[in-house]
GROMACS .gro file of C-alpha atoms in nm:
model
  369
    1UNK     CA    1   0.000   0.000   0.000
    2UNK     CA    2   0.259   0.277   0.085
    3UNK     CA    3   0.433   0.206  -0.248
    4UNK     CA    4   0.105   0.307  -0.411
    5UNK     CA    5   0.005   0.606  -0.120
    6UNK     CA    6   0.061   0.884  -0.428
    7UNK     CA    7  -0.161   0.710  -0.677
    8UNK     CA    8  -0.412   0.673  -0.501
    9UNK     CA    9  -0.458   0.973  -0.282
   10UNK     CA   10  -0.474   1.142  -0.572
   11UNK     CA   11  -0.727   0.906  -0.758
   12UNK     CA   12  -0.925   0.982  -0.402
   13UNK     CA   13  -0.869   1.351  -0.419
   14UNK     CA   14  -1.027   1.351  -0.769
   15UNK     CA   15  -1.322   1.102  -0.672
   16UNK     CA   16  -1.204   0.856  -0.949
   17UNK     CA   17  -1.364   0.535  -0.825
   18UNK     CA   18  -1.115   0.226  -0.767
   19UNK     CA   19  -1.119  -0.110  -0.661
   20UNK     CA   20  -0.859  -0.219  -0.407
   21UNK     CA   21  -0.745  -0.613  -0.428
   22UNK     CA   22  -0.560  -0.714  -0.131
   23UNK     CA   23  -0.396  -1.044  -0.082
   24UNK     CA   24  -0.563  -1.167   0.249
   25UNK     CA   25  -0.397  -1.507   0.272
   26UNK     CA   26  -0.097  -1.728   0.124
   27UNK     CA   27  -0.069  -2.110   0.168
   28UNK     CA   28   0.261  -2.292   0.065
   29UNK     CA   29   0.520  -2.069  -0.183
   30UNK     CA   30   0.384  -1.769  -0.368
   31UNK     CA   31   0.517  -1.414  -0.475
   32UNK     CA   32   0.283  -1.183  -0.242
   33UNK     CA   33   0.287  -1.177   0.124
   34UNK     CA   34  -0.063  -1.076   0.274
   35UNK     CA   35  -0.104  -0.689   0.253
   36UNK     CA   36  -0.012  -0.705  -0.072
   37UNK     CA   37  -0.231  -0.489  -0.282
   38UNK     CA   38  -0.335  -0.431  -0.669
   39UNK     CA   39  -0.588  -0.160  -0.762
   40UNK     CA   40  -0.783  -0.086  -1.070
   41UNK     CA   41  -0.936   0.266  -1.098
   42UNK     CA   42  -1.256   0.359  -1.365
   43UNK     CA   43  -1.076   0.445  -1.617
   44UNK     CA   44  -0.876   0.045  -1.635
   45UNK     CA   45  -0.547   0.188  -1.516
   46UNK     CA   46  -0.385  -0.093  -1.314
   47UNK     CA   47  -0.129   0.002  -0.976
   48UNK     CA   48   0.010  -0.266  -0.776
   49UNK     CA   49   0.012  -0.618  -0.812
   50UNK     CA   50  -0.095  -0.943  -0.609
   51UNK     CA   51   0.086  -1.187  -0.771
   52UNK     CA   52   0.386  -1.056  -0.964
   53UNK     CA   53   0.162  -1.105  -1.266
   54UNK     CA   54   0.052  -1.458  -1.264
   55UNK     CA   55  -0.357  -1.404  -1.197
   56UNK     CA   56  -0.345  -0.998  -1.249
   57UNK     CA   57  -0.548  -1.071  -1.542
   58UNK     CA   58  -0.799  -1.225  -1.378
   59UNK     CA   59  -0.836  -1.040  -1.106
   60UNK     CA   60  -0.856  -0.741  -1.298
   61UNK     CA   61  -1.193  -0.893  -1.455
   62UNK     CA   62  -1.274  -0.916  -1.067
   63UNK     CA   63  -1.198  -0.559  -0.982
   64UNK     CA   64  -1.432  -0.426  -1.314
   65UNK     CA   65  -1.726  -0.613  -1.189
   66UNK     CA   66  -1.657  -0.497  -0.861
   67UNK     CA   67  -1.637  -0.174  -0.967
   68UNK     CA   68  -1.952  -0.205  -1.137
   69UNK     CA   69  -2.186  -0.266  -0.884
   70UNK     CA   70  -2.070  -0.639  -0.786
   71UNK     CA   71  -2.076  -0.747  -0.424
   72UNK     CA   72  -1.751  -0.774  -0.282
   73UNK     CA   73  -1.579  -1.115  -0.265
   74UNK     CA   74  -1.312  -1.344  -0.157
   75UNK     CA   75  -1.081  -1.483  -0.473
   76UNK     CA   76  -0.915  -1.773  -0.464
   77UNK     CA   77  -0.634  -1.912  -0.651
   78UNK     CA   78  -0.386  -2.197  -0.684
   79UNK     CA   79  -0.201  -2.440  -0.960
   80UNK     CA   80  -0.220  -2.771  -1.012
   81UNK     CA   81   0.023  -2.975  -1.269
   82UNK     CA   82  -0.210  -2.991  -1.547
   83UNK     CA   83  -0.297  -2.605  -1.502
   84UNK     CA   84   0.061  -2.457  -1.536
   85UNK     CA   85  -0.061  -2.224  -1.815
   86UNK     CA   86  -0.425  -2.141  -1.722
   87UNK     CA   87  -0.517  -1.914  -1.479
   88UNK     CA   88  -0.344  -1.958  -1.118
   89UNK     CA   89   0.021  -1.971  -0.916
   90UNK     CA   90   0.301  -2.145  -1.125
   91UNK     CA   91   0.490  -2.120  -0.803
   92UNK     CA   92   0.262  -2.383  -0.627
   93UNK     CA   93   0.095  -2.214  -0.402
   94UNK     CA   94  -0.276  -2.066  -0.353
   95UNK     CA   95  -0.335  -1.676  -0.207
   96UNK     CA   96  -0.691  -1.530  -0.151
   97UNK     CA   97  -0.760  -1.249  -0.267
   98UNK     CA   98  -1.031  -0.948  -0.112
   99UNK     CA   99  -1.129  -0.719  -0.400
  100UNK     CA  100  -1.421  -0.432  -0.298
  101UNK     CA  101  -1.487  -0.110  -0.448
  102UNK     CA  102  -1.445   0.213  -0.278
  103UNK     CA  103  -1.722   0.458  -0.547
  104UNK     CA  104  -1.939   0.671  -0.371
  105UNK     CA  105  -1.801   0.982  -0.201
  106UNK     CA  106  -1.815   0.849   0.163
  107UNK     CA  107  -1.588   0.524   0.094
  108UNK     CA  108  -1.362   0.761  -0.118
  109UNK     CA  109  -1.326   0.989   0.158
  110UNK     CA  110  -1.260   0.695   0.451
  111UNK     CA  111  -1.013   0.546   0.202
  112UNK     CA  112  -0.814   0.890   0.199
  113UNK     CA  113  -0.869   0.939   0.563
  114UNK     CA  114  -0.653   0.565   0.614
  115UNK     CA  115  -0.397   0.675   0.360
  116UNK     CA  116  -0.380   1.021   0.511
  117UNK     CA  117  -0.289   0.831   0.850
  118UNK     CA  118  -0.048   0.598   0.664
  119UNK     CA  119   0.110   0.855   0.474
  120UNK     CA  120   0.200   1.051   0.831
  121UNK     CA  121   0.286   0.750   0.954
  122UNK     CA  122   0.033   0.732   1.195
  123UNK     CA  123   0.062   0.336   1.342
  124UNK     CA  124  -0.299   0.229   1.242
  125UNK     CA  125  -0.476  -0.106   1.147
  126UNK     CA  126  -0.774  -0.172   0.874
  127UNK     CA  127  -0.972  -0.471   0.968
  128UNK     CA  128  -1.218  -0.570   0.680
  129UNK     CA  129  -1.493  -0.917   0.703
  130UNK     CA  130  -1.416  -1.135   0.461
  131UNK     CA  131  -1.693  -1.425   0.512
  132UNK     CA  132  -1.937  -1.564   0.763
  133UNK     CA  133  -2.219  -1.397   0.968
  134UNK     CA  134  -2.160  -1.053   0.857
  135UNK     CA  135  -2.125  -0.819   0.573
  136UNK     CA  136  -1.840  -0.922   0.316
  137UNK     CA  137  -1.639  -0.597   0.307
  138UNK     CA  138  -1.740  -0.383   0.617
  139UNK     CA  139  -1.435  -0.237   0.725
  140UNK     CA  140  -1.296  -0.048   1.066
  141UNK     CA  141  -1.014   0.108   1.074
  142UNK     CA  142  -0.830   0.110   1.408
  143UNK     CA  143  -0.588   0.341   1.589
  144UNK     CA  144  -0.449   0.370   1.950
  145UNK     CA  145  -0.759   0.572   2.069
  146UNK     CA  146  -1.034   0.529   1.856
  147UNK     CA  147  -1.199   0.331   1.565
  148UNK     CA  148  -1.371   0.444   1.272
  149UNK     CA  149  -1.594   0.212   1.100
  150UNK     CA  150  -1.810  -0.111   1.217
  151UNK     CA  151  -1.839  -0.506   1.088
  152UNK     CA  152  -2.217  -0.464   1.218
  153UNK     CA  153  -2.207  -0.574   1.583
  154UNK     CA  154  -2.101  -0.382   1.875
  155UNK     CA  155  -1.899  -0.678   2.018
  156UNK     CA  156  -1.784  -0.791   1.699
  157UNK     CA  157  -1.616  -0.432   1.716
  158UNK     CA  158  -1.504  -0.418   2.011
  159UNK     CA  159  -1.292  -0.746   1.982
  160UNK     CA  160  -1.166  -0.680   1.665
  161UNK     CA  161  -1.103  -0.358   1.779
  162UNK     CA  162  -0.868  -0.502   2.087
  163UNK     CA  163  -0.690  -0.770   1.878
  164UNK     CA  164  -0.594  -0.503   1.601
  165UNK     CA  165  -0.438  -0.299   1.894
  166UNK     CA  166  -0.200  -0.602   1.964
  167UNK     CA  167  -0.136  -0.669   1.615
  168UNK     CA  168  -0.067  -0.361   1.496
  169UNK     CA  169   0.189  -0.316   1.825
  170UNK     CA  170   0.369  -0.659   1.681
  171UNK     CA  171   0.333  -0.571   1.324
  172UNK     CA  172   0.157  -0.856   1.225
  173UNK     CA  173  -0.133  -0.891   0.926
  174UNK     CA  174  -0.348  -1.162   0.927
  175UNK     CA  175  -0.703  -1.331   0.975
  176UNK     CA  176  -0.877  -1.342   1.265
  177UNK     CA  177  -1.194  -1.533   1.349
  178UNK     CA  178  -1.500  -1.432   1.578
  179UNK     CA  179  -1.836  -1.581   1.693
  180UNK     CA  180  -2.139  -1.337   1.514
  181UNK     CA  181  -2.079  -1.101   1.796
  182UNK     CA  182  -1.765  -1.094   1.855
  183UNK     CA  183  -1.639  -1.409   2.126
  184UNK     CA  184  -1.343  -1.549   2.061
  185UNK     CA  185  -1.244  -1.863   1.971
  186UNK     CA  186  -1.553  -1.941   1.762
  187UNK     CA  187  -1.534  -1.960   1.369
  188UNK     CA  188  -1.874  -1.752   1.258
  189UNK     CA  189  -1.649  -1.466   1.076
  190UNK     CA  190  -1.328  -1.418   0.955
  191UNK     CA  191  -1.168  -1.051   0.940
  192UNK     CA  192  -0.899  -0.987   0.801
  193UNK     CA  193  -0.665  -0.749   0.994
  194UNK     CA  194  -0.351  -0.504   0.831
  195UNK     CA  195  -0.178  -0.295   0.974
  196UNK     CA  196   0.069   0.000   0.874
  197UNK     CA  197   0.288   0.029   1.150
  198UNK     CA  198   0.534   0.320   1.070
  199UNK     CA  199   0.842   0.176   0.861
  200UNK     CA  200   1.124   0.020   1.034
  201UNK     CA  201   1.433   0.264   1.088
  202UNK     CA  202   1.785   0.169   0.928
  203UNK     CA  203   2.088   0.368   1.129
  204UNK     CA  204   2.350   0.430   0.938
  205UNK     CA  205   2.694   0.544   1.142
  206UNK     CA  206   2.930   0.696   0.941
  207UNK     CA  207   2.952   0.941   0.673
  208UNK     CA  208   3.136   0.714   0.396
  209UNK     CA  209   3.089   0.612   0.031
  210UNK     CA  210   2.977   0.285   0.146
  211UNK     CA  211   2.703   0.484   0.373
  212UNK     CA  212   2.591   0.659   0.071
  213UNK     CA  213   2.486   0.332  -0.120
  214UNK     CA  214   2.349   0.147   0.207
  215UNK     CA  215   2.162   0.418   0.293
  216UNK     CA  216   1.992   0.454  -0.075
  217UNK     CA  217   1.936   0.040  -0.036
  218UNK     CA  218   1.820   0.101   0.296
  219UNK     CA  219   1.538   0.346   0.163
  220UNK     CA  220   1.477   0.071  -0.141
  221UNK     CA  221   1.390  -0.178   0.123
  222UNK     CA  222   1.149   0.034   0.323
  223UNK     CA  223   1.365   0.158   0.568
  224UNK     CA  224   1.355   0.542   0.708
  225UNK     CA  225   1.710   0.571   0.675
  226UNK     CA  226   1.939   0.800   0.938
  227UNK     CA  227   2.272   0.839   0.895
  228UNK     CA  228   2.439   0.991   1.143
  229UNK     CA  229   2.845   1.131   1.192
  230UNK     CA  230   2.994   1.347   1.401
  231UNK     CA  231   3.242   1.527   1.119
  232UNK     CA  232   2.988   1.825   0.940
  233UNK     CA  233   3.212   1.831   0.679
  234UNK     CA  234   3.081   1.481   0.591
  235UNK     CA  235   2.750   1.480   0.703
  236UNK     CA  236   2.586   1.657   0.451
  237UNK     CA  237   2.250   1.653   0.320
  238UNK     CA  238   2.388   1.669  -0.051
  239UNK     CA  239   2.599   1.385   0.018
  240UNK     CA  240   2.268   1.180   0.123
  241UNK     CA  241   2.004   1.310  -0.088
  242UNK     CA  242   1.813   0.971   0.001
  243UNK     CA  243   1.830   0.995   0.371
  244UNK     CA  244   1.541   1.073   0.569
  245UNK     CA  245   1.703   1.232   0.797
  246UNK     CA  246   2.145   1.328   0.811
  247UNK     CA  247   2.249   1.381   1.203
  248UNK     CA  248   2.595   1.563   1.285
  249UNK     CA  249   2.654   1.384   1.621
  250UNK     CA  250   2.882   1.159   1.824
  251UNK     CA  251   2.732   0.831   1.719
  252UNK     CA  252   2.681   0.693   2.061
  253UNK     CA  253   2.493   0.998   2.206
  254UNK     CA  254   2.293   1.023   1.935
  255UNK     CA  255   2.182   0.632   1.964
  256UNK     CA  256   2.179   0.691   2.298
  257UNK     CA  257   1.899   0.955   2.296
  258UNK     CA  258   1.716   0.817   1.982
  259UNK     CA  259   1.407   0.541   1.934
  260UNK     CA  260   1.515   0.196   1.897
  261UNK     CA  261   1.292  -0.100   1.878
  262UNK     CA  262   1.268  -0.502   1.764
  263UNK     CA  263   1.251  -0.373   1.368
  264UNK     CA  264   1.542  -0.127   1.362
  265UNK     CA  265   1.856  -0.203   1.190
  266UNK     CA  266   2.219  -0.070   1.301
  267UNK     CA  267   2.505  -0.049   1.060
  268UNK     CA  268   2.810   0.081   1.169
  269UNK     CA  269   3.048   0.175   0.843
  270UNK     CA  270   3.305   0.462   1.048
  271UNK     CA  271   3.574   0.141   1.100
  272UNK     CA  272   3.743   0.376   1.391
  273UNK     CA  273   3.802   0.278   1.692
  274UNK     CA  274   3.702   0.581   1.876
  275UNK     CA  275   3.370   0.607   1.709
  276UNK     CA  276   3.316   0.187   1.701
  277UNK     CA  277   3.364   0.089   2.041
  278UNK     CA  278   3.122   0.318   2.294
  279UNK     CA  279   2.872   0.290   1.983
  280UNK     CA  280   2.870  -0.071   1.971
  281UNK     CA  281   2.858  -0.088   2.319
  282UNK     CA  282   2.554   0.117   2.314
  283UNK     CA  283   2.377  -0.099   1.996
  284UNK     CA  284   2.406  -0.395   2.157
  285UNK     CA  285   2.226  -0.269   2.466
  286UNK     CA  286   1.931  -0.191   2.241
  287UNK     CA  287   1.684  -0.482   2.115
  288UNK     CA  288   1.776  -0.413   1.746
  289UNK     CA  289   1.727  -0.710   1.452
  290UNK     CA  290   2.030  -0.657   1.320
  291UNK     CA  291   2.386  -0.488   1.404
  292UNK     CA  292   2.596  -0.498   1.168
  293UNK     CA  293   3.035  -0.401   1.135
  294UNK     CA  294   3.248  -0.294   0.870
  295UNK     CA  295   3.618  -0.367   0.918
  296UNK     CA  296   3.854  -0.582   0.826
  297UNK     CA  297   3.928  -0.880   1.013
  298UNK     CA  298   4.185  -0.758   1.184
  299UNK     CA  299   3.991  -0.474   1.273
  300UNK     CA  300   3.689  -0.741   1.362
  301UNK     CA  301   3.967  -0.896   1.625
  302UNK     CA  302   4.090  -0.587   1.736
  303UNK     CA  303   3.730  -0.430   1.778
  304UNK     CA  304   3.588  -0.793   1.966
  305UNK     CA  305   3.927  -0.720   2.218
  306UNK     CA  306   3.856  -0.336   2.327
  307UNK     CA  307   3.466  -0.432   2.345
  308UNK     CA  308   3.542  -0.731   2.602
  309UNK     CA  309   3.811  -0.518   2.756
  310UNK     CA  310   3.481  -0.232   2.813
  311UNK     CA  311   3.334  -0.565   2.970
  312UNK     CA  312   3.104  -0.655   2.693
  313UNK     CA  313   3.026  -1.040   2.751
  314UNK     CA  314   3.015  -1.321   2.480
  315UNK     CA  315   2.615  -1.305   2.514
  316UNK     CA  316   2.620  -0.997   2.375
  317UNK     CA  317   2.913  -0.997   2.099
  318UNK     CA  318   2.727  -1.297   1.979
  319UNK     CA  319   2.438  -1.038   1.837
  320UNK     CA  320   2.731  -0.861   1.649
  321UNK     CA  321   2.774  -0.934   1.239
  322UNK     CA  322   3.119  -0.848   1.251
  323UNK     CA  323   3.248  -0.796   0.905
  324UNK     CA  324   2.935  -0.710   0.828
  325UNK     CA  325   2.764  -0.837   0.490
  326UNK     CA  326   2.752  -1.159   0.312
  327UNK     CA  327   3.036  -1.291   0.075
  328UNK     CA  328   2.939  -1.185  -0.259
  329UNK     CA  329   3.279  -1.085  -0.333
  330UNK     CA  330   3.162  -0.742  -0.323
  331UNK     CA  331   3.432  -0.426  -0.449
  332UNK     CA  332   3.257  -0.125  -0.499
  333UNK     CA  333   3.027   0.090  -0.215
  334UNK     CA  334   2.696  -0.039  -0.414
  335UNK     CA  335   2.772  -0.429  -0.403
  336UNK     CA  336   2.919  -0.356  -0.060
  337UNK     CA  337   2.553  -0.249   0.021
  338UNK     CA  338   2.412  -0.497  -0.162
  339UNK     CA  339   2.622  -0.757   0.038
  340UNK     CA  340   2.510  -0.557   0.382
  341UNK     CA  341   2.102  -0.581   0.259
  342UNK     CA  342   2.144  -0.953   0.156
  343UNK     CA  343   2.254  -1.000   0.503
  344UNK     CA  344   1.983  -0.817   0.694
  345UNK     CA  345   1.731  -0.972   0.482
  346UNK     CA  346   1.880  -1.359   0.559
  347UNK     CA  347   1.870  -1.232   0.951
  348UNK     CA  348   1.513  -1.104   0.903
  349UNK     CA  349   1.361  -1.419   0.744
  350UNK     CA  350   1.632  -1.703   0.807
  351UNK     CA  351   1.745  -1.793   0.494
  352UNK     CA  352   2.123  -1.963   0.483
  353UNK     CA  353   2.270  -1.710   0.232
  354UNK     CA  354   2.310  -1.981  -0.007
  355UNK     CA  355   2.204  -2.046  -0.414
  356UNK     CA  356   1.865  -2.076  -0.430
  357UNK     CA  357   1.957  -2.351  -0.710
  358UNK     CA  358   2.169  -2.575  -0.428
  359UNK     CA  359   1.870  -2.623  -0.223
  360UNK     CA  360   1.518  -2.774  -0.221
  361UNK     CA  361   1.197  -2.751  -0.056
  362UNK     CA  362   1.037  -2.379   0.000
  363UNK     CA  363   1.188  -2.096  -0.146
  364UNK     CA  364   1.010  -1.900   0.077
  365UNK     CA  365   1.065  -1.935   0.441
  366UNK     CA  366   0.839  -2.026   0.717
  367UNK     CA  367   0.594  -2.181   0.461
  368UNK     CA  368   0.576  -2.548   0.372
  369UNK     CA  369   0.730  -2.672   0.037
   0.00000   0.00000   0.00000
């Protein structure tokens, strides 16, 4: 959705009617992850995809009727061996697909409202009925102190309402079943629940070349990029043009005194001692995924020996990627940052860095092959 927040604000902002496809649910390999979204406006322009182009055709067809005057409704689609060229998932897998229309004035103006929040960042969930006792498509959209919306019951809100809250804190989409009126643990309706937590933050220490290209791979990924170094000479906003944000700081104050949660991601480039160690010793007091090294390895030995010597323990060093990257045989600043991404990515979703064409089973992790 944020990759398409321009599009369609303005498609809202003009009243253009659209239909919104959103991948709801994924079982065994396929392209999309849930959240994944496609729209189709009145005028046939497509945005987005669902699939990576394997059943945008179809669905397309979907989104027209949809769009003209159909009820809303749950697609599904999947590939069997004597189907690899029709219709469906050459990958193996089967997604589901929600596709409603948003045409009158009022659903134009609560779909800009949500994009509005998403577009400030605003951590906010959209929970939407998908089947069962209650209206296919009724949506609620869900912030920290307040809803806007119903599913047509004022318990089914309520606990919707409360589990959105705890999703949206872990960052998790999904689909969530109800009794009619909202008791848990009962299978009467399924919602399906996404949330657009703010994006995760990508710290950048050091004001280098390699910074440069890690921080514009860091903003390709998702990431509200900082990069932060205490030399002003260096930390420049024309040297960073795709930096959210360029700090002129000691590095460890400024982690020090900054956000840092379970999503961020900490890569330290400056390779000096006097800037590594009380930084480092600061990151790995923080619960961030990922911290990451540049250095040599006789800078990694040297840099493991003054952290234990500041009484850093082997608990902690262990969180360390120290050189940073993965061994790509990278030379230049961009496959250097390439190399640093592929890593972050592995750490994020498990994968052993390895050919894809060495391997069998799921491509994709944490889904069955």
């Amino acid at each position: 959705m944020r990759d398409l927040l321009p599009d369609l604000r303005s498609r809202c902002a003009a009243g253009t009617p659209l239909a919104l496809a959103t991948v709801v649910a994924v079982h065994g390999s396929a392209p999309r992850d849930p959240g994944a979204v496609m729209a189709v406006d009145a005028a046939g322009t497509v945005l987005g995809s669902v699939s990576g182009g394997c059943v945008e055709s179809d669905v397309y067809e979907v989104a027209r009727e949809v769009l003209a005057g159909a009820e809303p409704r749950v697609v599904a689609y999947g590939i069997s061996d004597d189907e690899a060229f029709g219709t469906g998932l050459t990958c193996g897998g089967t997604i589901e697909v929600l596709v409603r229309a948003y045409t009158s004035e009022a659903e134009l103006a609560d779909l800009a409202a949500l994009l509005d929040l998403i577009a400030a960042d605003v951590p906010v969930a959209e929970a939407t009925v998908l089947s069962g006792a209650a209206e296919t498509g009724a949506r609620m959209v869900v912030r920290a102190t307040g809803v806007h919306g119903t599913l047509g019951s004022e318990g089914l809100d309520a606990a919707v309402a409360d589990d959105a809250r705890g999703l949206l804190e872990q960052g998790l989409t999904g689909i969530q079943w109800y009794g009619a009126h909202g008791r848990r643990r009962m299978q009467e309706v399924s919602v399906f629940v996404r949330t657009y937590a703010p994006p995760p933050r990508m710290l950048v220490f050091g004001a280098i070349d390699h910074a440069a290209a890690t921080a514009r791979i860091g903003s390709f990924l998702g990431y509200r990029v900082t990069v932060c170094d205490a030399r002003p000479a260096f930390a420049t906003r024309e040297r960073f043009p795709t930096a959210d944000e360029v700090v002129r700081a000691w590095p460890h104050d400024y982690l020090e005194a900054t956000e840092v949660d379970a999503r961020t991601v900490i890569c330290v480039l400056t390779h000096d001692p006097k800037f590594d160690v009380p930084l480092l010793i600061a990151a790995l007091r923080t619960p961030a995924a990922y911290i990451g090294a540049m250095g040599s390895r006789r800078t990694h030995h040297d840099r493991l020996a003054r952290l234990r010597t500041a009484g850093v323990d082997e608990a902690h060093l262990s969180r360390l990627a120290s050189p940073v990257g993965l061994d790509l045989g990278a030379r230049t600043p961009e496959e250097t940052a390439v190399s640093i991404a592929a890593e972050i990515i592995q750490h994020r979703w498990g994968g052993t860095g390895r050919p894809l064409g060495e391997l069998t089973g799921a491509i994709h992790h944490g889904v069955s092959s």
